[in-house]
Short mmCIF file of C-alpha atoms (C1' of nucleotides) in Angstrom, two decimals:
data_model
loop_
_atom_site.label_atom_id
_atom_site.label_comp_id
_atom_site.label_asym_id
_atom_site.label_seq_id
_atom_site.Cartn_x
_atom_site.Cartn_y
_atom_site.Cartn_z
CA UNK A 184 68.91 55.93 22.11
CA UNK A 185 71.72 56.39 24.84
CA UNK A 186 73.62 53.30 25.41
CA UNK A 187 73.68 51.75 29.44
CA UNK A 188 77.21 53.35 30.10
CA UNK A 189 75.93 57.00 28.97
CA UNK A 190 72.62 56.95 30.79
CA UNK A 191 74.92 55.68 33.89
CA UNK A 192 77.60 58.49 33.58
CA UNK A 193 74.64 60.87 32.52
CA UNK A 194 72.36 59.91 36.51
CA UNK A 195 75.48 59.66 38.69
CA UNK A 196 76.37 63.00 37.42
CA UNK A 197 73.51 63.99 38.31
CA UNK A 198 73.29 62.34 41.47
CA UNK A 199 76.98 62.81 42.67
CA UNK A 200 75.94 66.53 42.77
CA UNK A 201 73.21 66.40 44.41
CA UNK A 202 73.50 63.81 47.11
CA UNK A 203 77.28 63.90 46.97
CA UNK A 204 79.35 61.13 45.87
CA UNK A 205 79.91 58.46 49.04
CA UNK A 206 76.24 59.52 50.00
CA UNK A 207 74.87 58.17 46.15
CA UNK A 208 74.88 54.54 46.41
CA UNK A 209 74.98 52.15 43.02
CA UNK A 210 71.74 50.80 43.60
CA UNK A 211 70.61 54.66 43.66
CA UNK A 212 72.24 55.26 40.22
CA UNK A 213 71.10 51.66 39.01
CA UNK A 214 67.44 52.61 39.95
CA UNK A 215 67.89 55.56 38.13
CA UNK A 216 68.83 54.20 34.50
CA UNK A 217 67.44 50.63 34.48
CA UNK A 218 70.78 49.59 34.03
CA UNK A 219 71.56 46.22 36.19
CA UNK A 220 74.70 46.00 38.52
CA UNK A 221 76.36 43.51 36.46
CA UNK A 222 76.68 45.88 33.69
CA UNK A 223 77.41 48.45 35.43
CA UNK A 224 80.67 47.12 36.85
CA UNK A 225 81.04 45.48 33.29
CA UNK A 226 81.59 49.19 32.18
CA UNK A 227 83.48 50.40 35.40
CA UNK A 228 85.66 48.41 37.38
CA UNK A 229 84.46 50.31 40.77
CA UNK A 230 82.20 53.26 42.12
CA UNK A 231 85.55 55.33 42.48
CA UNK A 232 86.74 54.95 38.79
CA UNK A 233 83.23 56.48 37.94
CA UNK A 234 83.29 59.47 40.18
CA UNK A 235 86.95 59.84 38.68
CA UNK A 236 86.08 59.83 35.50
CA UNK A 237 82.62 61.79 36.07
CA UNK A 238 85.30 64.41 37.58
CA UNK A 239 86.88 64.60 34.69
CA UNK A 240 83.69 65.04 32.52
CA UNK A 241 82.62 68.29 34.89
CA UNK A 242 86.37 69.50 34.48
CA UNK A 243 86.40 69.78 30.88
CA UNK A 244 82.54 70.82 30.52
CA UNK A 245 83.10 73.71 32.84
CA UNK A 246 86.42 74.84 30.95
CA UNK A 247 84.45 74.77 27.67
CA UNK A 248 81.23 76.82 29.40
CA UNK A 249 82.60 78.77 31.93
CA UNK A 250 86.44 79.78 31.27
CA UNK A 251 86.11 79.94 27.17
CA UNK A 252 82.89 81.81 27.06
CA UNK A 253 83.12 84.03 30.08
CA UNK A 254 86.56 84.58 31.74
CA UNK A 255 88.32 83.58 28.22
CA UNK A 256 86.41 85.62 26.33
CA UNK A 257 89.03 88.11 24.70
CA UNK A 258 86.53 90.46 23.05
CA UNK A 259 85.22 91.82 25.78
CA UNK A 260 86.77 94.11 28.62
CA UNK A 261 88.44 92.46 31.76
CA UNK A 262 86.14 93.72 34.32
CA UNK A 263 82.99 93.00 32.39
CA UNK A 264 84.29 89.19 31.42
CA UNK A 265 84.73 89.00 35.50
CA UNK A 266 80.93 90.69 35.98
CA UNK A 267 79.57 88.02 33.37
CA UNK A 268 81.44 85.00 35.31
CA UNK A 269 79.97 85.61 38.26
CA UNK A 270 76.13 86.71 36.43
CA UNK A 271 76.67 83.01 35.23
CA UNK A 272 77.53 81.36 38.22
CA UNK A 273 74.48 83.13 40.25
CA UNK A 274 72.33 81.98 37.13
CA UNK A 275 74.02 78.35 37.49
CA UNK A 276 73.38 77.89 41.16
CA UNK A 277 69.40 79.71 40.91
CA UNK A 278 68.47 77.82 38.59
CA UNK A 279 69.64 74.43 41.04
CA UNK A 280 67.17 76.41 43.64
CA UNK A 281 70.08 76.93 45.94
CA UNK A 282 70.70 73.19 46.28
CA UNK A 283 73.51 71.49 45.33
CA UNK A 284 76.36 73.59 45.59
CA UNK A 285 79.54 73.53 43.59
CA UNK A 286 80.35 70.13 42.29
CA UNK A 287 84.18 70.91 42.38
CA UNK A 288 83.72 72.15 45.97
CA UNK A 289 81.72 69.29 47.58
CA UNK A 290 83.55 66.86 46.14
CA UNK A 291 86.99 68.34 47.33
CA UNK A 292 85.33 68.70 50.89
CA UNK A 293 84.01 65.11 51.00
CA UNK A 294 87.11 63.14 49.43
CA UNK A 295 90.03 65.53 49.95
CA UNK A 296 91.33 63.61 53.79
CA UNK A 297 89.68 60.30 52.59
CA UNK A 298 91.27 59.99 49.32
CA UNK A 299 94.47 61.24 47.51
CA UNK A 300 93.41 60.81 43.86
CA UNK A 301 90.28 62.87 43.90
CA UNK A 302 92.30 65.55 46.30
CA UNK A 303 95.00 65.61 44.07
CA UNK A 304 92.82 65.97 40.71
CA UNK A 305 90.70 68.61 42.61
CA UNK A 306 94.36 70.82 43.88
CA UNK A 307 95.58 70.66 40.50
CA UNK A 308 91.59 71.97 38.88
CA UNK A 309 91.75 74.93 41.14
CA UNK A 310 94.89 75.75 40.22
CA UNK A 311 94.01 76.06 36.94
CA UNK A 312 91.16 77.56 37.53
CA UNK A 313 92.58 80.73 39.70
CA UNK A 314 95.34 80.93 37.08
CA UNK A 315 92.33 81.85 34.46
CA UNK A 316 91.29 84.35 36.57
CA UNK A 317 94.48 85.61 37.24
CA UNK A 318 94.86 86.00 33.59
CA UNK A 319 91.76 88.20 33.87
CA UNK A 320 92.58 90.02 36.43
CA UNK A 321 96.28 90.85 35.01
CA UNK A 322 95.07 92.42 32.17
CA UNK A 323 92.38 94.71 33.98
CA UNK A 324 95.36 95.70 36.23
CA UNK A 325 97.13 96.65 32.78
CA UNK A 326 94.20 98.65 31.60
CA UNK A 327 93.92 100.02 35.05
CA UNK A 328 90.20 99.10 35.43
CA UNK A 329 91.48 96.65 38.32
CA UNK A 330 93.35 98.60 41.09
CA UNK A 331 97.53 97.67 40.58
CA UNK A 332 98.89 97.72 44.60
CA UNK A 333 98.12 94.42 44.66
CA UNK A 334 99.31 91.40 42.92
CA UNK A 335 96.58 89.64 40.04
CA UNK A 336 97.61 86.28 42.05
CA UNK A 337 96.90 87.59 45.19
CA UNK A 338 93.71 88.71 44.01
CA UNK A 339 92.64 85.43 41.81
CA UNK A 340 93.42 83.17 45.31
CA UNK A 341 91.25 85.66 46.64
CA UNK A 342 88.51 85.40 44.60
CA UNK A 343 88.71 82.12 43.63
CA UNK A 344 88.32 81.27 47.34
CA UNK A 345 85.76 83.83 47.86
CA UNK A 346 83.60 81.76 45.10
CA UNK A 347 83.42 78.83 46.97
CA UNK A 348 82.75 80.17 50.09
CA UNK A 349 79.80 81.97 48.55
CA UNK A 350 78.34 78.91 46.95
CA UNK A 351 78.31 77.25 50.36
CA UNK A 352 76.57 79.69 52.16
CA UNK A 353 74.14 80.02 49.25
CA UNK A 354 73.79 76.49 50.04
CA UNK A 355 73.33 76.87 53.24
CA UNK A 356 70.78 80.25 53.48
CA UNK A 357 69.15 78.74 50.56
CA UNK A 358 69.49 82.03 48.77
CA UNK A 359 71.75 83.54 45.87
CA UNK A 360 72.14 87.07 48.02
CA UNK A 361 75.41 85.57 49.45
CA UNK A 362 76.94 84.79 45.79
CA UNK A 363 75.47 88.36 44.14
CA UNK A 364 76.20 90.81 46.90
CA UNK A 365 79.86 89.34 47.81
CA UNK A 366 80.29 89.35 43.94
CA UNK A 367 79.39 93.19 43.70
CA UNK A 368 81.65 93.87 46.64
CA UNK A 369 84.61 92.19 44.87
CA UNK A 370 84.30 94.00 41.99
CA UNK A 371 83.98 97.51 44.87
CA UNK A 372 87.35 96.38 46.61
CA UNK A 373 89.58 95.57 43.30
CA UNK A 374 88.32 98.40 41.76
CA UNK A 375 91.06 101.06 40.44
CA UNK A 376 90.48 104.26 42.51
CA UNK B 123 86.92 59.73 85.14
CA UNK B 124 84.18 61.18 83.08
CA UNK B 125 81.47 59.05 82.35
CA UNK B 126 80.16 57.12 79.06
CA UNK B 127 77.98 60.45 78.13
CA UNK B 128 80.96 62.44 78.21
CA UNK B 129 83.04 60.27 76.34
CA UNK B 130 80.68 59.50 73.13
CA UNK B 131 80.21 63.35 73.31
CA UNK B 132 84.16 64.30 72.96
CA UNK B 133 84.72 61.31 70.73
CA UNK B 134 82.19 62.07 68.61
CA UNK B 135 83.21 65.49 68.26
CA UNK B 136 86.33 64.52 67.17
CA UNK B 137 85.27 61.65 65.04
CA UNK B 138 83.28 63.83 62.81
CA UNK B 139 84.91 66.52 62.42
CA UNK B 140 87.68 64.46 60.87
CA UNK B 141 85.66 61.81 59.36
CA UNK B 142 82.13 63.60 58.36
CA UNK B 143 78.90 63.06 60.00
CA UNK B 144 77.42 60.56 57.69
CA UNK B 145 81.12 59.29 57.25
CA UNK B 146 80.87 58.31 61.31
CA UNK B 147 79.50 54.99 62.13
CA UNK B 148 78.32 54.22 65.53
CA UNK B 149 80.49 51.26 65.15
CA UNK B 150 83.52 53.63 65.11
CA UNK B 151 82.09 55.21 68.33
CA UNK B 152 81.56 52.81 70.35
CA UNK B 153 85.09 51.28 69.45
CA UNK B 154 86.66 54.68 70.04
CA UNK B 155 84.84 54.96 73.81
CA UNK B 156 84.53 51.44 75.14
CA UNK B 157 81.31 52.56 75.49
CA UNK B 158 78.40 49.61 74.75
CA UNK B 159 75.47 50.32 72.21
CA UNK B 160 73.22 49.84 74.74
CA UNK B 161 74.09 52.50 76.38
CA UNK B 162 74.96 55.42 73.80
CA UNK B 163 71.27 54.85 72.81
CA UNK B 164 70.72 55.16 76.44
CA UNK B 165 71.80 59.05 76.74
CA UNK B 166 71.01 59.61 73.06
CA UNK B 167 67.47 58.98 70.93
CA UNK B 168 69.42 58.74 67.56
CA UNK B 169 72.52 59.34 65.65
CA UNK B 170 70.65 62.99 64.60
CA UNK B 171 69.84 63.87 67.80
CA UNK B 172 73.88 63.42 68.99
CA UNK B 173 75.00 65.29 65.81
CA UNK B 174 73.07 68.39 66.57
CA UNK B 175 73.82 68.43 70.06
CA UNK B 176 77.45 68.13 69.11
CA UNK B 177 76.93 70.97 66.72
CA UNK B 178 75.39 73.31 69.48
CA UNK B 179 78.82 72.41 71.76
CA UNK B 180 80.99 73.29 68.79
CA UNK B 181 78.94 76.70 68.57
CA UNK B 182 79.07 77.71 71.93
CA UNK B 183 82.69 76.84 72.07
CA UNK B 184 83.51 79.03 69.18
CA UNK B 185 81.64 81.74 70.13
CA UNK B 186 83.79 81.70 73.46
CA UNK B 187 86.98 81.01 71.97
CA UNK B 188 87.08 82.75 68.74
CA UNK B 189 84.65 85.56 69.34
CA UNK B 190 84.95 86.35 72.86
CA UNK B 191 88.77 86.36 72.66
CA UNK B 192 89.22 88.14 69.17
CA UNK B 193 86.91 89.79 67.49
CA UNK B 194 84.91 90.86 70.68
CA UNK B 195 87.88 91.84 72.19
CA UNK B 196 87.40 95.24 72.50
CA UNK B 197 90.60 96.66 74.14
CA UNK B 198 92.30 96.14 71.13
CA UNK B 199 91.87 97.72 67.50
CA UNK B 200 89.67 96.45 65.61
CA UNK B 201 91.93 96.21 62.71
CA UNK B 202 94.40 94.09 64.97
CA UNK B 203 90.99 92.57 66.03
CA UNK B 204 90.52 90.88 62.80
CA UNK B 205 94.28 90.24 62.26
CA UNK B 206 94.61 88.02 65.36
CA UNK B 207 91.53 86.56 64.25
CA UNK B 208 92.77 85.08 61.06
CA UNK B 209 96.01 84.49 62.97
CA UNK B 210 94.42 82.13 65.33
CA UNK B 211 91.99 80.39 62.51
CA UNK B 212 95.17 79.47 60.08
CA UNK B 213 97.10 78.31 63.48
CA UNK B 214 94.20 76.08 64.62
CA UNK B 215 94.52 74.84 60.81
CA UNK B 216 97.89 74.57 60.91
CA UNK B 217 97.91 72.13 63.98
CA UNK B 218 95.07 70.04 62.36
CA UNK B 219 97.56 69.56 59.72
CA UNK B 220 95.51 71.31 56.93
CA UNK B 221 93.26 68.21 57.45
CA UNK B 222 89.32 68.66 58.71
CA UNK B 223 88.41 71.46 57.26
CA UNK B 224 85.76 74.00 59.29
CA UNK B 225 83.43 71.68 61.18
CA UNK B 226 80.51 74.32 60.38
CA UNK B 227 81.12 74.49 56.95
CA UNK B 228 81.56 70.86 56.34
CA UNK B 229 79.03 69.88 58.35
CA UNK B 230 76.75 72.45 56.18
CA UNK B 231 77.89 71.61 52.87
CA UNK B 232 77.33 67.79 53.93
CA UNK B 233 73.77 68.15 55.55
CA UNK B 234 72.29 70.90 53.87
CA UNK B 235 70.72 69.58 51.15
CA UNK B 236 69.25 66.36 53.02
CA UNK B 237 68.60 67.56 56.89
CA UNK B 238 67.05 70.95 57.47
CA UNK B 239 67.57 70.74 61.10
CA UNK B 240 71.15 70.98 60.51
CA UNK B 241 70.93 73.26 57.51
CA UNK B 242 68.42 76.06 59.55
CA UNK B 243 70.67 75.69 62.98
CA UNK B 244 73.93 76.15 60.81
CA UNK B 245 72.40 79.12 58.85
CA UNK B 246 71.41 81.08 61.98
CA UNK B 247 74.60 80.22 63.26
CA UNK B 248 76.80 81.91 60.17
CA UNK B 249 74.17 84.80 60.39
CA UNK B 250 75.70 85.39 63.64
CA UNK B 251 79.22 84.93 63.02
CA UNK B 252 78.56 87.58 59.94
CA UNK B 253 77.07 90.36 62.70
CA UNK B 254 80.04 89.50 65.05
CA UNK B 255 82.12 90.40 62.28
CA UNK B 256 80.22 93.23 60.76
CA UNK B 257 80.45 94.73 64.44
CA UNK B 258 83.91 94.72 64.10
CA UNK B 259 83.98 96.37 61.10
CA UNK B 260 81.71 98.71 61.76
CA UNK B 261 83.91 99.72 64.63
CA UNK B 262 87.00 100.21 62.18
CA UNK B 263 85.03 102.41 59.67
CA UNK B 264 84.11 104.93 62.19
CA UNK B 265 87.86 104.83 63.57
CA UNK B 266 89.05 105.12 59.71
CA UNK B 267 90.84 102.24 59.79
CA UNK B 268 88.60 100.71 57.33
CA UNK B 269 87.13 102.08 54.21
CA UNK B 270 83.87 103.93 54.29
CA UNK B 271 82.52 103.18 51.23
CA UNK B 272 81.29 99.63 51.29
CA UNK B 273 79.13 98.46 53.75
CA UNK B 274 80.29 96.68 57.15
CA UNK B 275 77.30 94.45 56.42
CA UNK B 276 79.00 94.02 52.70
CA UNK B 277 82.10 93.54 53.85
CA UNK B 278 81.66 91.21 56.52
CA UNK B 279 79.47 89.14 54.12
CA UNK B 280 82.53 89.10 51.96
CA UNK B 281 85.04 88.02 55.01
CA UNK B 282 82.43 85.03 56.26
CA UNK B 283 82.58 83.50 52.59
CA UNK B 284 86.22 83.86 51.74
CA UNK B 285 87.11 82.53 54.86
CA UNK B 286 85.14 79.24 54.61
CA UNK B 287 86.48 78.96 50.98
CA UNK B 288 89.86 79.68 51.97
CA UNK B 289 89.68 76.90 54.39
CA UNK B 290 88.24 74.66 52.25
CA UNK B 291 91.55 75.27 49.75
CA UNK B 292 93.71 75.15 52.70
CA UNK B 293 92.45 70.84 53.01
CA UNK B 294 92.09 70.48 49.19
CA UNK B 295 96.08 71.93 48.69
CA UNK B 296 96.89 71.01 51.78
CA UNK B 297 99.13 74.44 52.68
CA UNK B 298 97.29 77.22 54.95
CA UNK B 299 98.66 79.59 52.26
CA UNK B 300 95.56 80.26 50.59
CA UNK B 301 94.12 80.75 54.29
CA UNK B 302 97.17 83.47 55.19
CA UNK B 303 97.73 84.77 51.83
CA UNK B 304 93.97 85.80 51.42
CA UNK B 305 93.19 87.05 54.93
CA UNK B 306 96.11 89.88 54.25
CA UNK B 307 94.79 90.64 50.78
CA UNK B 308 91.39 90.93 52.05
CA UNK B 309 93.06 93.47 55.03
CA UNK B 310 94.69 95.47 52.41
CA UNK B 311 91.73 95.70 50.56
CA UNK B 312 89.20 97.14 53.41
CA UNK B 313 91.86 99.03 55.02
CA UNK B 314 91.19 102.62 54.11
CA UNK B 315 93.09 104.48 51.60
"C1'" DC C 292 77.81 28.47 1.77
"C1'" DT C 293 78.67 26.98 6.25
"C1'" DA C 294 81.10 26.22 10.58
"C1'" DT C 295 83.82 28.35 13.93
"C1'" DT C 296 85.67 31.89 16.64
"C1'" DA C 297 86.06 36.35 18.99
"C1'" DG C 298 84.40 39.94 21.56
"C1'" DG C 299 81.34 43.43 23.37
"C1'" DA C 300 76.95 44.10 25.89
"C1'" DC C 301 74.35 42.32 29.16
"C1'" DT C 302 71.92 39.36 33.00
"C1'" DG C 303 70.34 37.57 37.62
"C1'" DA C 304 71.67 35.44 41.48
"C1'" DC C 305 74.67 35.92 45.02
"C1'" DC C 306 78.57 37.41 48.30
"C1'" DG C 307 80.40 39.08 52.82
"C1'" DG C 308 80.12 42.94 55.34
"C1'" DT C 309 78.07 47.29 57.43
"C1'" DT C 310 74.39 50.43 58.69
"C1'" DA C 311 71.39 52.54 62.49
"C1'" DG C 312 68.62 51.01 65.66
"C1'" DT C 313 65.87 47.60 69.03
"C1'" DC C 314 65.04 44.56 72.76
"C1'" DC C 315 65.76 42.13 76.83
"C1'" DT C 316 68.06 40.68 81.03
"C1'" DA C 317 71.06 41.53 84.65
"C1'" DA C 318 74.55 43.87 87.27
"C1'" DT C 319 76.11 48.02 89.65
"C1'" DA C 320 76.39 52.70 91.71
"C1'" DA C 321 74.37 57.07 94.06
"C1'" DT D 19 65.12 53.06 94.64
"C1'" DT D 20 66.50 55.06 90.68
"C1'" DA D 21 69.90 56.15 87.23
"C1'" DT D 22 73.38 54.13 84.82
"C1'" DT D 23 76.08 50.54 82.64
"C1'" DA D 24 76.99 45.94 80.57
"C1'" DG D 25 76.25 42.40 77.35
"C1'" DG D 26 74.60 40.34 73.61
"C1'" DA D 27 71.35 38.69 70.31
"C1'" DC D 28 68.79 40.51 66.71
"C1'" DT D 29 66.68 43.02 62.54
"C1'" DA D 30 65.90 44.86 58.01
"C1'" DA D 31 67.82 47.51 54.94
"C1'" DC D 32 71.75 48.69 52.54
"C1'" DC D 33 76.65 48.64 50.90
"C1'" DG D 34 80.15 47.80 46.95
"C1'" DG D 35 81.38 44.15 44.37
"C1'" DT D 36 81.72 39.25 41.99
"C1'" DC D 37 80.31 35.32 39.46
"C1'" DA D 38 79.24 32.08 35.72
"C1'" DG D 39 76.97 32.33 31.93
"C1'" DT D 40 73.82 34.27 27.87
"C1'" DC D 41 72.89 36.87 23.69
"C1'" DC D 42 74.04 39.04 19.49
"C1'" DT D 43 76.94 40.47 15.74
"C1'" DA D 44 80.76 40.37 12.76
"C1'" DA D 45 84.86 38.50 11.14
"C1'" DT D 46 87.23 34.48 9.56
"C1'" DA D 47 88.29 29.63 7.96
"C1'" DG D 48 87.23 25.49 5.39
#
DNA sequence: CTATTAGGACTGACCGGTTAGTCCTAATAA
DNA sequence: TTATTAGGACTAACCGGTCAGTCCTAATAG
């Protein structure tokens, strides 16, 4: 049995990514678990301390799922590490039925001119996050799958960027084409010739 | 003097495209326009109906002021087509301050998932914006400028998706870098070899 | 063995404030 | 006379958050 503040971190999760996180109200998440407000706020001292901390909790779950067993993964070649990101990410976002979109995304989009400590936390993610790639993408360029008149930074900003573009418009059309097809072309243009 | 109408409509514009849709109270309108509630519910049925209409301004504004001057600009090349285009998209995000963000793709990321009026109007509308681009491309293929052997629909898939993730960096790290930086990488990487 | 204390988990009632939207009357302007 | 504007009272639902106090368990003191 899951104790109150697990099934609470466990629905807003949930909820923060699908409804977004000023649009999920406590009473929403409270519904959710059967957990009453007074405990609630006897486990978190406010609604933003959650979402920070839920942040947190989809940082370090997408480092351990998507950098260390994809983009991380050593053992297999550069440009087919970079083909299974994005085959997972496609996956990720089908399997939500085109809904929901990138939590990292939303939440920078909703929160980054209406509140520092989520923008900040966000900035500093992404960073990581392209420098992964760039990792990636440096090493292809060494083993001249990845085309080298180009910087890997310049390349990682791109595609990093790229990404979240994608998953909006997936959003938006309701369909995965956007995510797979601009995927496939990005693997076209960085191509070595 | 331009009358109460008017003003909700330009305040409101403004309002949420700094603030968010949802994020915009009438409250906050009516305070920002003098205007009484009486009377916004007067010239509009609901808080919906005054988003979309906003949203079909915004369109036909960009359509004359980004497409019409830029990438329709036909007396030019389209290679410098698409160059003054990102020029004048980091500018306008430059003078917002890296704040806002693209009022289309905030506005879809926000409303997608709970409004399909919103989420259909916006899709048709990126739909468009992708053929406006793709015609530009097109254009650059057959002139060589461009490389012939990925699709303009492809490509101008690709250019729709970065951009509105490169903007979306550009308010998250607050710097239009990613915005500049990845508009010339993606020109270096279409341009034909 | 028993009385006391400490602390974490939890409760239900309640708070002031905000939300979009309604309704009605009356004044004013084209 | 018809379209517009003003003013204000009102509603029902919702918002994040607080409060005093209860329940249970485990450690400690006499």
């Amino acid at each position: 049995m899951s104790t109150s503040k697990e099934k609470v971190i466990d629905s807003a999760q949930e909820l923060f990514h699908l409804k977004g996180f000023q649009n999920t109200s406590i009473d929403t998440i409270l519904e959710h678990t059967g957990v009453t407000k007074s405990n609630l706020y006897y486990h978190f001292k406010s609604k933003e301390e959650l979402g920070l901390l839920i942040l947190e909790k989809r940082i370090s779950e997408y480092e351990r799922r998507f950098f260390s067993e994809t983009l991380e993964n050593t053992s297999i070649s550069p440009e087919q590490r970079l083909k299974n990101y994005y085959k997972k990410v496609t996956a990720y976002h089908k399997n939500l039925d085109c809904r929901n979109g990138c939590p990292f995304g939303n939440l920078a989009l909703e929160m980054s001119d209406i509140n520092e400590k989520f923008r900040l936390r966000l900035s500093e993610f992404f960073n990581h996050w392209q420098r992964i790639i760039e990792l990636c993408i440096k090493e292809g360029i060494k083993q001249k799958q990845f085309r080298s008149d180009i910087s890997s930074k310049a390349i990682s900003q791109l595609i990093i960027s790229h990404l979240e573009g994608a998953i909006l418009m997936v959003k938006t059309h309701r369909s995965t084409i956007p995510l797979s097809s601009g995927s496939k072309t990005i693997m076209k243009l960085i191509k070595s010739a």
